[in-house]
JSON list of C-alpha atoms in Angstrom, two decimals:
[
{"chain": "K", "resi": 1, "resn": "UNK", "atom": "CA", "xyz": [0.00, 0.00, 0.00]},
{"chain": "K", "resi": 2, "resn": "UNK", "atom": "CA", "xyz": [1.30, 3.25, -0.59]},
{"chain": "K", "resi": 3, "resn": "UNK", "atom": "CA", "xyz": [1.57, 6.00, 1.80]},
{"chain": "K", "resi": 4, "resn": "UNK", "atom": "CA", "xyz": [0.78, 9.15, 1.91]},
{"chain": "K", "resi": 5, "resn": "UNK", "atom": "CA", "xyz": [3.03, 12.28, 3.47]},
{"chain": "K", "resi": 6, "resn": "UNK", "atom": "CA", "xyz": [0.41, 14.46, 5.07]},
{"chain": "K", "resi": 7, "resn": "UNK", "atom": "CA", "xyz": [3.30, 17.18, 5.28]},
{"chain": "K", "resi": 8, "resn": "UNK", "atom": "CA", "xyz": [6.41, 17.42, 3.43]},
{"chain": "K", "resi": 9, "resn": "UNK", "atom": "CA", "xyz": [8.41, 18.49, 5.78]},
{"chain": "K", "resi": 10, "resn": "UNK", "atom": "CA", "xyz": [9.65, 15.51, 8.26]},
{"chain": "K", "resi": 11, "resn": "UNK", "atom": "CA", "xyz": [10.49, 18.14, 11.14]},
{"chain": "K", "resi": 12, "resn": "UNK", "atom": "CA", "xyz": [6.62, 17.62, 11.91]},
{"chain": "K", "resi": 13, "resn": "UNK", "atom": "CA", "xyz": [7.18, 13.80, 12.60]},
{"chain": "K", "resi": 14, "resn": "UNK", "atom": "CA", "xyz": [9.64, 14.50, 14.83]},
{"chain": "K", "resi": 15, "resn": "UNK", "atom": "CA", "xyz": [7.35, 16.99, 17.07]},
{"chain": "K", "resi": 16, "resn": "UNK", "atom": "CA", "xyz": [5.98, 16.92, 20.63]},
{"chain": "K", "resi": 17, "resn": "UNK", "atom": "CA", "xyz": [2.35, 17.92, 21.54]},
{"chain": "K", "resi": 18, "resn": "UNK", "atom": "CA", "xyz": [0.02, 17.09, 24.05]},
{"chain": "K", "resi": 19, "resn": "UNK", "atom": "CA", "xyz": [-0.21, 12.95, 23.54]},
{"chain": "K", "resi": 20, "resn": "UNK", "atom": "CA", "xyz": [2.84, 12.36, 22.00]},
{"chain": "K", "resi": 21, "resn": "UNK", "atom": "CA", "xyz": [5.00, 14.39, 24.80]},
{"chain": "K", "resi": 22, "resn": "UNK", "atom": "CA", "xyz": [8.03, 12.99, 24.01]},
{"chain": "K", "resi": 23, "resn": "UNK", "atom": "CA", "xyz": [9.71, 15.59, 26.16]},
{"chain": "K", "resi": 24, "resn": "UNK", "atom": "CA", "xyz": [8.49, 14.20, 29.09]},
{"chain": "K", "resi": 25, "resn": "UNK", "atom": "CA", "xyz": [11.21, 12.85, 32.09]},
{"chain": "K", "resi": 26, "resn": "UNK", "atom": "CA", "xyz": [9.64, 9.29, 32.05]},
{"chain": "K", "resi": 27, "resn": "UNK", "atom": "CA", "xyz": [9.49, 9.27, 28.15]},
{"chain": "K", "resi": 28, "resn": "UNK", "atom": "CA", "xyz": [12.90, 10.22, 27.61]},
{"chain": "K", "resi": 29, "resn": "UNK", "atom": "CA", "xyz": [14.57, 7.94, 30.46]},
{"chain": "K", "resi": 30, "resn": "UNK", "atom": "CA", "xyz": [12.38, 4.81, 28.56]},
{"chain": "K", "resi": 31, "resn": "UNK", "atom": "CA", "xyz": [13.87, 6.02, 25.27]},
{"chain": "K", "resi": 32, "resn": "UNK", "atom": "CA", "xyz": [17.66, 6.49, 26.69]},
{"chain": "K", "resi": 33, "resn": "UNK", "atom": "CA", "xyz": [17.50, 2.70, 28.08]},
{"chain": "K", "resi": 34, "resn": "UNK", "atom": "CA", "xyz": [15.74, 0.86, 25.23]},
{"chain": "K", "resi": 35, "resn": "UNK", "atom": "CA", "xyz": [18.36, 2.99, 22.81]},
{"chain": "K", "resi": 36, "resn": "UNK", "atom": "CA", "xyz": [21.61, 1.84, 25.05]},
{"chain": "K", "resi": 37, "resn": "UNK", "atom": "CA", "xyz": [20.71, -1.93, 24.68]},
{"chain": "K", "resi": 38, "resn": "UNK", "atom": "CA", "xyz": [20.57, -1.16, 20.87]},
{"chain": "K", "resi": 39, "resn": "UNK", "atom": "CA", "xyz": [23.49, -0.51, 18.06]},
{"chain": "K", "resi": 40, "resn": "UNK", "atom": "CA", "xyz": [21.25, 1.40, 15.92]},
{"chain": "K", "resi": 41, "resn": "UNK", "atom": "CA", "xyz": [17.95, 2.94, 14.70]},
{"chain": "K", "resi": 42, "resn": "UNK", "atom": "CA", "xyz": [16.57, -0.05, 13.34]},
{"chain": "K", "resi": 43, "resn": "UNK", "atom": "CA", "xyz": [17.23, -2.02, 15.76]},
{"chain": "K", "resi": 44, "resn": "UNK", "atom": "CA", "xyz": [16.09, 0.77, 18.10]},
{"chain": "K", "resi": 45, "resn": "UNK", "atom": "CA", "xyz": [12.52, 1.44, 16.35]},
{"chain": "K", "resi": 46, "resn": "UNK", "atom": "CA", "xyz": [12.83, -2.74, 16.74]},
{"chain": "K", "resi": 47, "resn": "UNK", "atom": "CA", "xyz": [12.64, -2.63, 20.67]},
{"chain": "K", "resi": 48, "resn": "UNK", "atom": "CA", "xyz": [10.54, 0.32, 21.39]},
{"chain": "K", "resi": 49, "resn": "UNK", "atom": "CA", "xyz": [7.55, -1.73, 19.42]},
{"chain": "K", "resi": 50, "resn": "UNK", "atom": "CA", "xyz": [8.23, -4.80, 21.22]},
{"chain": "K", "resi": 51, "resn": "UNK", "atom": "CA", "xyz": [8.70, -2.71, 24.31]},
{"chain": "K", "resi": 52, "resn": "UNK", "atom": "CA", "xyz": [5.14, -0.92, 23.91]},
{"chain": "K", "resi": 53, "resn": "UNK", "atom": "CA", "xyz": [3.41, -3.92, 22.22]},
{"chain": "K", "resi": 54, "resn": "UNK", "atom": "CA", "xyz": [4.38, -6.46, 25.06]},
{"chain": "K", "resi": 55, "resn": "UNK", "atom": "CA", "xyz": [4.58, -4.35, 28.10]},
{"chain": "K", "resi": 56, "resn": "UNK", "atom": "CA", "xyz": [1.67, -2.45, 27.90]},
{"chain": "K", "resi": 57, "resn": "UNK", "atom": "CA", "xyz": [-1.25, -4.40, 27.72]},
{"chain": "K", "resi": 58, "resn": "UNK", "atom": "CA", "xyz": [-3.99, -3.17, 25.63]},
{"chain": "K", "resi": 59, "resn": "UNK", "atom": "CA", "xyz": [-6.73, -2.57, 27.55]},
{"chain": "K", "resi": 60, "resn": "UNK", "atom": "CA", "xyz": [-9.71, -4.36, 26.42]},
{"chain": "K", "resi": 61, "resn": "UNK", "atom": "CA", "xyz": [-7.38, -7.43, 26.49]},
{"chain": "K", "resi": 62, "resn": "UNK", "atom": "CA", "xyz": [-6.33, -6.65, 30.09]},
{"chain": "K", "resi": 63, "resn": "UNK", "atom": "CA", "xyz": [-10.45, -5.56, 31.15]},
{"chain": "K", "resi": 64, "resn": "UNK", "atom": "CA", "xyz": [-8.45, -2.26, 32.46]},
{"chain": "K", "resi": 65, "resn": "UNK", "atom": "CA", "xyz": [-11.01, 0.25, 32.79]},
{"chain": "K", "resi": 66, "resn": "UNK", "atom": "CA", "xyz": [-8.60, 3.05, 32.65]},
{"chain": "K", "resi": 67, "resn": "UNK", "atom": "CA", "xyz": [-8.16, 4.99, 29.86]},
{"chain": "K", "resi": 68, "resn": "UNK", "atom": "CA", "xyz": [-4.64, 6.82, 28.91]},
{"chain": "K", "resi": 69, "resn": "UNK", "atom": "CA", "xyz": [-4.05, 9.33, 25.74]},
{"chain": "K", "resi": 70, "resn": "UNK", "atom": "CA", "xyz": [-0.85, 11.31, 26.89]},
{"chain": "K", "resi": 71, "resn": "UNK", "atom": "CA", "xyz": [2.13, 9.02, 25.85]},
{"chain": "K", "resi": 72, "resn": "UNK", "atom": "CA", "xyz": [4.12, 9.38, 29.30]},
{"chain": "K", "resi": 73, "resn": "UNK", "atom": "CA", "xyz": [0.46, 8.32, 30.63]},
{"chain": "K", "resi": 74, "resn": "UNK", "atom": "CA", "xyz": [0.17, 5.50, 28.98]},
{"chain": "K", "resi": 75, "resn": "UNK", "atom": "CA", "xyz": [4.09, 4.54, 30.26]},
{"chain": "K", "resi": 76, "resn": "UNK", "atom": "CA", "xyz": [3.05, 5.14, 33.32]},
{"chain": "K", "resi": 77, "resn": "UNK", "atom": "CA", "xyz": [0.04, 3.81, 33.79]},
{"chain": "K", "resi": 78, "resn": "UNK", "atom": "CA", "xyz": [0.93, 0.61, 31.66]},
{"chain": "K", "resi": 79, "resn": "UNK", "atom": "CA", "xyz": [-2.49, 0.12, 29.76]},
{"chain": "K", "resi": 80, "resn": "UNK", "atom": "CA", "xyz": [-3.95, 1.79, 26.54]},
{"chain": "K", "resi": 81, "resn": "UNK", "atom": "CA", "xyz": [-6.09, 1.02, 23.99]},
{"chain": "K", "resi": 82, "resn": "UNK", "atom": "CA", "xyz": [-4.51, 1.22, 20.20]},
{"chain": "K", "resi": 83, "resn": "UNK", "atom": "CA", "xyz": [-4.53, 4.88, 20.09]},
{"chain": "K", "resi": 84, "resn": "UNK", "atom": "CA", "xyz": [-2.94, 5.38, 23.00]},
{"chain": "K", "resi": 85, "resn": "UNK", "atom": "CA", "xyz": [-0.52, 2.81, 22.39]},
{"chain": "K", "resi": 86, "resn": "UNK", "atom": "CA", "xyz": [0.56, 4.52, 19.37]},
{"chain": "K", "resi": 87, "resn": "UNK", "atom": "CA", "xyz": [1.09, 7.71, 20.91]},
{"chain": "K", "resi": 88, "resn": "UNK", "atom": "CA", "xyz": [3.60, 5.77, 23.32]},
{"chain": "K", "resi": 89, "resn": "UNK", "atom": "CA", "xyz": [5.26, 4.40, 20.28]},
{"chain": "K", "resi": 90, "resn": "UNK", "atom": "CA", "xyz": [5.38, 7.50, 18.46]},
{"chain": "K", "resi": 91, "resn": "UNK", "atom": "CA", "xyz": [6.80, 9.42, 21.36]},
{"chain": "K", "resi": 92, "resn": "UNK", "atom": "CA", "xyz": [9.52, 7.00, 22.01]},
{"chain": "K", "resi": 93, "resn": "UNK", "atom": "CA", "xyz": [11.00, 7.38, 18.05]},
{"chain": "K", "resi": 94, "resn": "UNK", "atom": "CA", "xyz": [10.37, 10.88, 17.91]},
{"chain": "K", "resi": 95, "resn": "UNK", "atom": "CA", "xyz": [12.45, 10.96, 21.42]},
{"chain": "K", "resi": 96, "resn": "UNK", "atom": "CA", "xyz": [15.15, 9.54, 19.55]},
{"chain": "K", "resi": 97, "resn": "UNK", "atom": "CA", "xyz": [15.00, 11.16, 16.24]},
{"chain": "K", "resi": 98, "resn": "UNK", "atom": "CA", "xyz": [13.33, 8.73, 14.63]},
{"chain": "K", "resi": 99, "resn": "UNK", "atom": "CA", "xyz": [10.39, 10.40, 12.03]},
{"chain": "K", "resi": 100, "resn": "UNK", "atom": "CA", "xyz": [6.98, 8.68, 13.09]},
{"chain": "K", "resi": 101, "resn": "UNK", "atom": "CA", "xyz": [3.25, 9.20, 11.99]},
{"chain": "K", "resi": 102, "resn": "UNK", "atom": "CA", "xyz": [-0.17, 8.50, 12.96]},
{"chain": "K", "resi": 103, "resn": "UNK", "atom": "CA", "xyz": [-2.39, 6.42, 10.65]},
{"chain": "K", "resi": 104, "resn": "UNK", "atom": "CA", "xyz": [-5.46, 4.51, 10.56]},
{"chain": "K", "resi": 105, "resn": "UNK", "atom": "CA", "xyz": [-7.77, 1.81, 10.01]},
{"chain": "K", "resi": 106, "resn": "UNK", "atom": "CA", "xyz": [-11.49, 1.61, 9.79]},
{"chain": "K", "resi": 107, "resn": "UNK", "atom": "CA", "xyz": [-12.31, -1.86, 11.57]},
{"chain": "K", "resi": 108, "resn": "UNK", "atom": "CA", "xyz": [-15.19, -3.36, 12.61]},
{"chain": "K", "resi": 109, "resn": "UNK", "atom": "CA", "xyz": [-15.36, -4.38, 16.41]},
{"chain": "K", "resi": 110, "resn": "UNK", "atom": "CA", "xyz": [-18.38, -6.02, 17.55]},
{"chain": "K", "resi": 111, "resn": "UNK", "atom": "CA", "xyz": [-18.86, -8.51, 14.44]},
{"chain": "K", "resi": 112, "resn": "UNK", "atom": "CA", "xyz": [-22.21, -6.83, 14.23]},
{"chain": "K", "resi": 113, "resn": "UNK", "atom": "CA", "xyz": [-21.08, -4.42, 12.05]},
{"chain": "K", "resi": 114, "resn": "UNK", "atom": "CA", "xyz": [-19.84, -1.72, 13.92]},
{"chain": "K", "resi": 115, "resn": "UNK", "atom": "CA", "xyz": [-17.22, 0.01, 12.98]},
{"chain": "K", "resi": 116, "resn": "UNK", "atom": "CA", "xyz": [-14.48, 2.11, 14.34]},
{"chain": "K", "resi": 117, "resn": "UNK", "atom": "CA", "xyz": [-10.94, 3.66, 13.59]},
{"chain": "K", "resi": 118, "resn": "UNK", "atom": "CA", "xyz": [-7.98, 1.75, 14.48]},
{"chain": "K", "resi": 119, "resn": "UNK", "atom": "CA", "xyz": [-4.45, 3.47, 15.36]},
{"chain": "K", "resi": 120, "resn": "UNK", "atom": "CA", "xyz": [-1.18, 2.27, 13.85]},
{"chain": "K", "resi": 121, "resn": "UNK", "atom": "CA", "xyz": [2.19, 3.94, 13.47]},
{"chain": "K", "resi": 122, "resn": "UNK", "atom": "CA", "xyz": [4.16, 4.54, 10.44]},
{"chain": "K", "resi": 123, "resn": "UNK", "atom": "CA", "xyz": [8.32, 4.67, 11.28]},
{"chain": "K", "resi": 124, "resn": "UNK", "atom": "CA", "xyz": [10.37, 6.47, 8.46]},
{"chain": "K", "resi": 125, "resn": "UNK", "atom": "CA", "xyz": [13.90, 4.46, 8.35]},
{"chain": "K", "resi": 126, "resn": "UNK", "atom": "CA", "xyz": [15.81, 4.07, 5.16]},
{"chain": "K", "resi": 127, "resn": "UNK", "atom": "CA", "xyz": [14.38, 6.73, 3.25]},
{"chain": "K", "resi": 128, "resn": "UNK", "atom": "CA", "xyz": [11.21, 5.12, 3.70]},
{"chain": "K", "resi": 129, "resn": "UNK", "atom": "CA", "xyz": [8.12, 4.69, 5.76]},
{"chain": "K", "resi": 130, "resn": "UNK", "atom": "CA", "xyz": [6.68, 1.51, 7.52]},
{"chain": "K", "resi": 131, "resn": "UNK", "atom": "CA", "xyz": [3.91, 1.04, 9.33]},
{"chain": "K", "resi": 132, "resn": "UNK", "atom": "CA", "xyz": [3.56, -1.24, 12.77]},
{"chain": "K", "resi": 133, "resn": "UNK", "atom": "CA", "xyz": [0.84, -1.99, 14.67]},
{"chain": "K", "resi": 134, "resn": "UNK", "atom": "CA", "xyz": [1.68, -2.12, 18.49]},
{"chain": "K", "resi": 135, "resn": "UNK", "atom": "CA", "xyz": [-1.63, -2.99, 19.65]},
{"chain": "K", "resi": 136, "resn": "UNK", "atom": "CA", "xyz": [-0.67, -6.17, 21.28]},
{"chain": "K", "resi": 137, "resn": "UNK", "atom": "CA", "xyz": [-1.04, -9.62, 20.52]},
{"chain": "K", "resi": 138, "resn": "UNK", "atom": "CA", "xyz": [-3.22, -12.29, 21.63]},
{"chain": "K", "resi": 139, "resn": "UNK", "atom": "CA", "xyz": [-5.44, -15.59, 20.37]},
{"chain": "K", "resi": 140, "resn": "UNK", "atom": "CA", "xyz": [-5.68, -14.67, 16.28]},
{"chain": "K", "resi": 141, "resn": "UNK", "atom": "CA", "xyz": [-3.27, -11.11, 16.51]},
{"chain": "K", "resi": 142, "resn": "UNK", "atom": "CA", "xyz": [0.45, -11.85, 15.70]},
{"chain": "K", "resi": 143, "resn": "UNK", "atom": "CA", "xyz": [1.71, -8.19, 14.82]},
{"chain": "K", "resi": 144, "resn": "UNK", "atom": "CA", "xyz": [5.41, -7.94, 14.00]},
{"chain": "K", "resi": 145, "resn": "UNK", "atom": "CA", "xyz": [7.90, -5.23, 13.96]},
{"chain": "K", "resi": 146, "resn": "UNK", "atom": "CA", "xyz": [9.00, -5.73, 9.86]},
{"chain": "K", "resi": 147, "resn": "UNK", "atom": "CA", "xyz": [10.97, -3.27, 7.38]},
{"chain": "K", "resi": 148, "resn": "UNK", "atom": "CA", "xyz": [9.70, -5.87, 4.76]},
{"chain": "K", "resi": 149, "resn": "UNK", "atom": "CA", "xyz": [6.78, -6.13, 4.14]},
{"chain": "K", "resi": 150, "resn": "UNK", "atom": "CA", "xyz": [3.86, -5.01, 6.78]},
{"chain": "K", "resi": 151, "resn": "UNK", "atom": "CA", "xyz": [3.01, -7.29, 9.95]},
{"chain": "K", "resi": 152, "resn": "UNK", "atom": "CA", "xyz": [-0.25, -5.58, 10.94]},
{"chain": "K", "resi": 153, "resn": "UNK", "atom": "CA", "xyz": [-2.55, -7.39, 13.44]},
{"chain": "K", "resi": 154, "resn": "UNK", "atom": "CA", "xyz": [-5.49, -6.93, 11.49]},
{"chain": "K", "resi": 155, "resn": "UNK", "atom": "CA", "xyz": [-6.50, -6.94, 7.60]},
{"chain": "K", "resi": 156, "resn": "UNK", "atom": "CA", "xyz": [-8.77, -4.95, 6.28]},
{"chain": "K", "resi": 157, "resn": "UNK", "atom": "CA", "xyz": [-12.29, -6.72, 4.91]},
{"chain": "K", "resi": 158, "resn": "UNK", "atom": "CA", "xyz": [-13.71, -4.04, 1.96]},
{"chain": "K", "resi": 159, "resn": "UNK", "atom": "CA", "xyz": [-16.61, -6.44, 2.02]},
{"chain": "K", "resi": 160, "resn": "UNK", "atom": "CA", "xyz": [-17.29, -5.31, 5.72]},
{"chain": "K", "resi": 161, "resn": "UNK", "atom": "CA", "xyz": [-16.78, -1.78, 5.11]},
{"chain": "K", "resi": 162, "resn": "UNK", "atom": "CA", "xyz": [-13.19, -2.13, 6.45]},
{"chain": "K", "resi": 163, "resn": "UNK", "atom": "CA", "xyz": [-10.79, 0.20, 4.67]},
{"chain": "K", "resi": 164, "resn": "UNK", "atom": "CA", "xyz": [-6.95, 1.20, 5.05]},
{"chain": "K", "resi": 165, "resn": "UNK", "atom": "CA", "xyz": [-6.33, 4.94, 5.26]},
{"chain": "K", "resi": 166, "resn": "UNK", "atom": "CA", "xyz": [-3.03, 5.66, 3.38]},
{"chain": "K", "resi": 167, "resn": "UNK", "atom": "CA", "xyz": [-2.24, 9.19, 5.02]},
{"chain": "K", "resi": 168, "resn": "UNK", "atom": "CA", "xyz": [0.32, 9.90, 7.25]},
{"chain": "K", "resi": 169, "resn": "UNK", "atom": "CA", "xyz": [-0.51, 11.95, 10.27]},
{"chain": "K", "resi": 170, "resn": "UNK", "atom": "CA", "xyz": [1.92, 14.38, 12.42]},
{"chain": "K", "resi": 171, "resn": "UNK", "atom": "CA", "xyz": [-0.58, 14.16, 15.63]},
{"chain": "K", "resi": 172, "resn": "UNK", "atom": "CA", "xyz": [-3.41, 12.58, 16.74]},
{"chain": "K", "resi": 173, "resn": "UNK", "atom": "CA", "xyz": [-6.78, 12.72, 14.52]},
{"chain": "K", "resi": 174, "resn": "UNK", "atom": "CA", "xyz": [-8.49, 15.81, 16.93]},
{"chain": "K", "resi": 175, "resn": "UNK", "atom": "CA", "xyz": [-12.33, 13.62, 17.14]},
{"chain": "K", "resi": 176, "resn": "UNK", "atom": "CA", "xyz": [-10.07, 10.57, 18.34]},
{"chain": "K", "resi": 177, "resn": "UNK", "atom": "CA", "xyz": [-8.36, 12.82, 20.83]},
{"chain": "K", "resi": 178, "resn": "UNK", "atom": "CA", "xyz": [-11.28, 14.21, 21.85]},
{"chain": "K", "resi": 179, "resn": "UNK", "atom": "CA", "xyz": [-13.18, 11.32, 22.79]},
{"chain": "K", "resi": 180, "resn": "UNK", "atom": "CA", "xyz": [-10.06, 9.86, 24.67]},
{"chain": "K", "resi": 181, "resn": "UNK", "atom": "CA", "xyz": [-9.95, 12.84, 26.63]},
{"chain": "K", "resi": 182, "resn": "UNK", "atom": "CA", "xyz": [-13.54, 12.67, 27.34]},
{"chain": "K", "resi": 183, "resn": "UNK", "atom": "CA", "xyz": [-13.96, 8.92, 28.23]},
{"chain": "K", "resi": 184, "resn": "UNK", "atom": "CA", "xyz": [-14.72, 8.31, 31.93]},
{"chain": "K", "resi": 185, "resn": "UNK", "atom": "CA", "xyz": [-14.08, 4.73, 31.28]},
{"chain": "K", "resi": 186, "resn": "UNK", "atom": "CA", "xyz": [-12.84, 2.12, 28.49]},
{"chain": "K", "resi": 187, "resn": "UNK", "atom": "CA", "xyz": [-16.69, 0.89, 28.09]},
{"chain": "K", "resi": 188, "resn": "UNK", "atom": "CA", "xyz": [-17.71, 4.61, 27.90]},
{"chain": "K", "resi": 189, "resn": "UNK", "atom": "CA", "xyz": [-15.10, 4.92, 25.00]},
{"chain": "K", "resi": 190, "resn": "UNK", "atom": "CA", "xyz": [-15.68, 2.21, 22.97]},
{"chain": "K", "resi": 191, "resn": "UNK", "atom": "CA", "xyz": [-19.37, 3.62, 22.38]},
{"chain": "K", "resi": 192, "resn": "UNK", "atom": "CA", "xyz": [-17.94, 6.78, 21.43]},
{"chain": "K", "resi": 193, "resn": "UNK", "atom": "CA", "xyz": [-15.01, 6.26, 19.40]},
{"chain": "K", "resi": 194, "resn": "UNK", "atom": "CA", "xyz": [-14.98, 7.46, 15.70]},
{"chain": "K", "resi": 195, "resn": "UNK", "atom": "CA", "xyz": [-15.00, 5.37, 12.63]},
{"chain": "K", "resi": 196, "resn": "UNK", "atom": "CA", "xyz": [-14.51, 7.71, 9.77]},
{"chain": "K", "resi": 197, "resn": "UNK", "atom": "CA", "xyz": [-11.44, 10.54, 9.08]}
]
């Protein structure tokens, strides 16, 4: 699938705002000691997925009620649905120089048809981008870190009204921030999440 550079300039992938605060203490001390068991950015990008996809449970697989947007949050806290879990990801390439975007899936959830958006991250290495999906794995999910080729935990169904959204996003869609800011609880969330751009 081909890709698409919301903004041409790659300084933007690289920035800190509000959920991807990659500024923060406990961001930057998670990014220092993931990068110094590492020789280089690939295998650096290699360990913060792992590092967000296996440590950090994904809520709805955990039945955490909490939920986390802010990056050093969802560090922190250790739980995060896929949005949130892509922030973390985001933050900890950005922390290290590493160019990362925001993009999206539409998925359906309930197997009843509904719908809603799911968060991946795209890592630019090698003059090109690749997107990972840190959501975390479980029974019928086996997402991979991969340069070649994608390793996504889920696969679109067109049939479904599933769909892959090609751009490439410097921070968080605002609706999806929105209603993770607004959520009292993951349950609360899940009926409010978006499912289009």
């Amino acid at each position: 699938m081909e890709l698409l550079q919301e903004v041409a300039d790659l300084s933007a992938y690289l920035a800190a705002d509000e959920a991807i605060d990659h500024r923060h203490p406990l961001v930057r001390g998670t990014a220092a000691r993931l990068a110094g068991q590492v020789a280089d950015s690939p295998a650096y990008a290699h360990a913060a997925f792992e590092y967000v996809r296996d440590e950090i449970p994904h809520s709805a697989d955990s039945g955490d009620p909490r939920v986390t947007w802010r990056a050093s949050d969802v560090l922190a806290k250790r739980t995060g649905i896929c949005h949130a879990k892509a922030h973390a990801l985001a933050a900890l390439l950005r922390a290290e120089d590493i160019p990362a975007a925001l993009c999206y899936q539409r998925l359906e959830y309930d197997g009843a048809g509904g719908c809603c958006l799911h968060a991946l991250v795209a890592v630019r290495l090698g003059g090109a981008w690749h997107r990972q999906d840190c959501r975390g794995n479980k029974e019928g999910v086996d997402a991979r870190f991969s340069l070649d080729g994608e390793r996504l935990a889920f696969v679109p169904d067109e049939g479904r009204g599933e769909r892959d959204h090609p751009t490439l996003y410097a921070a968080p869609l605002p609706g999806v921030l929105r209603v993770l800011r607004k959520a009292p609880d993951r349950s609360r969330l899940w009926e409010a999440l978006p499912d289009a751009l």
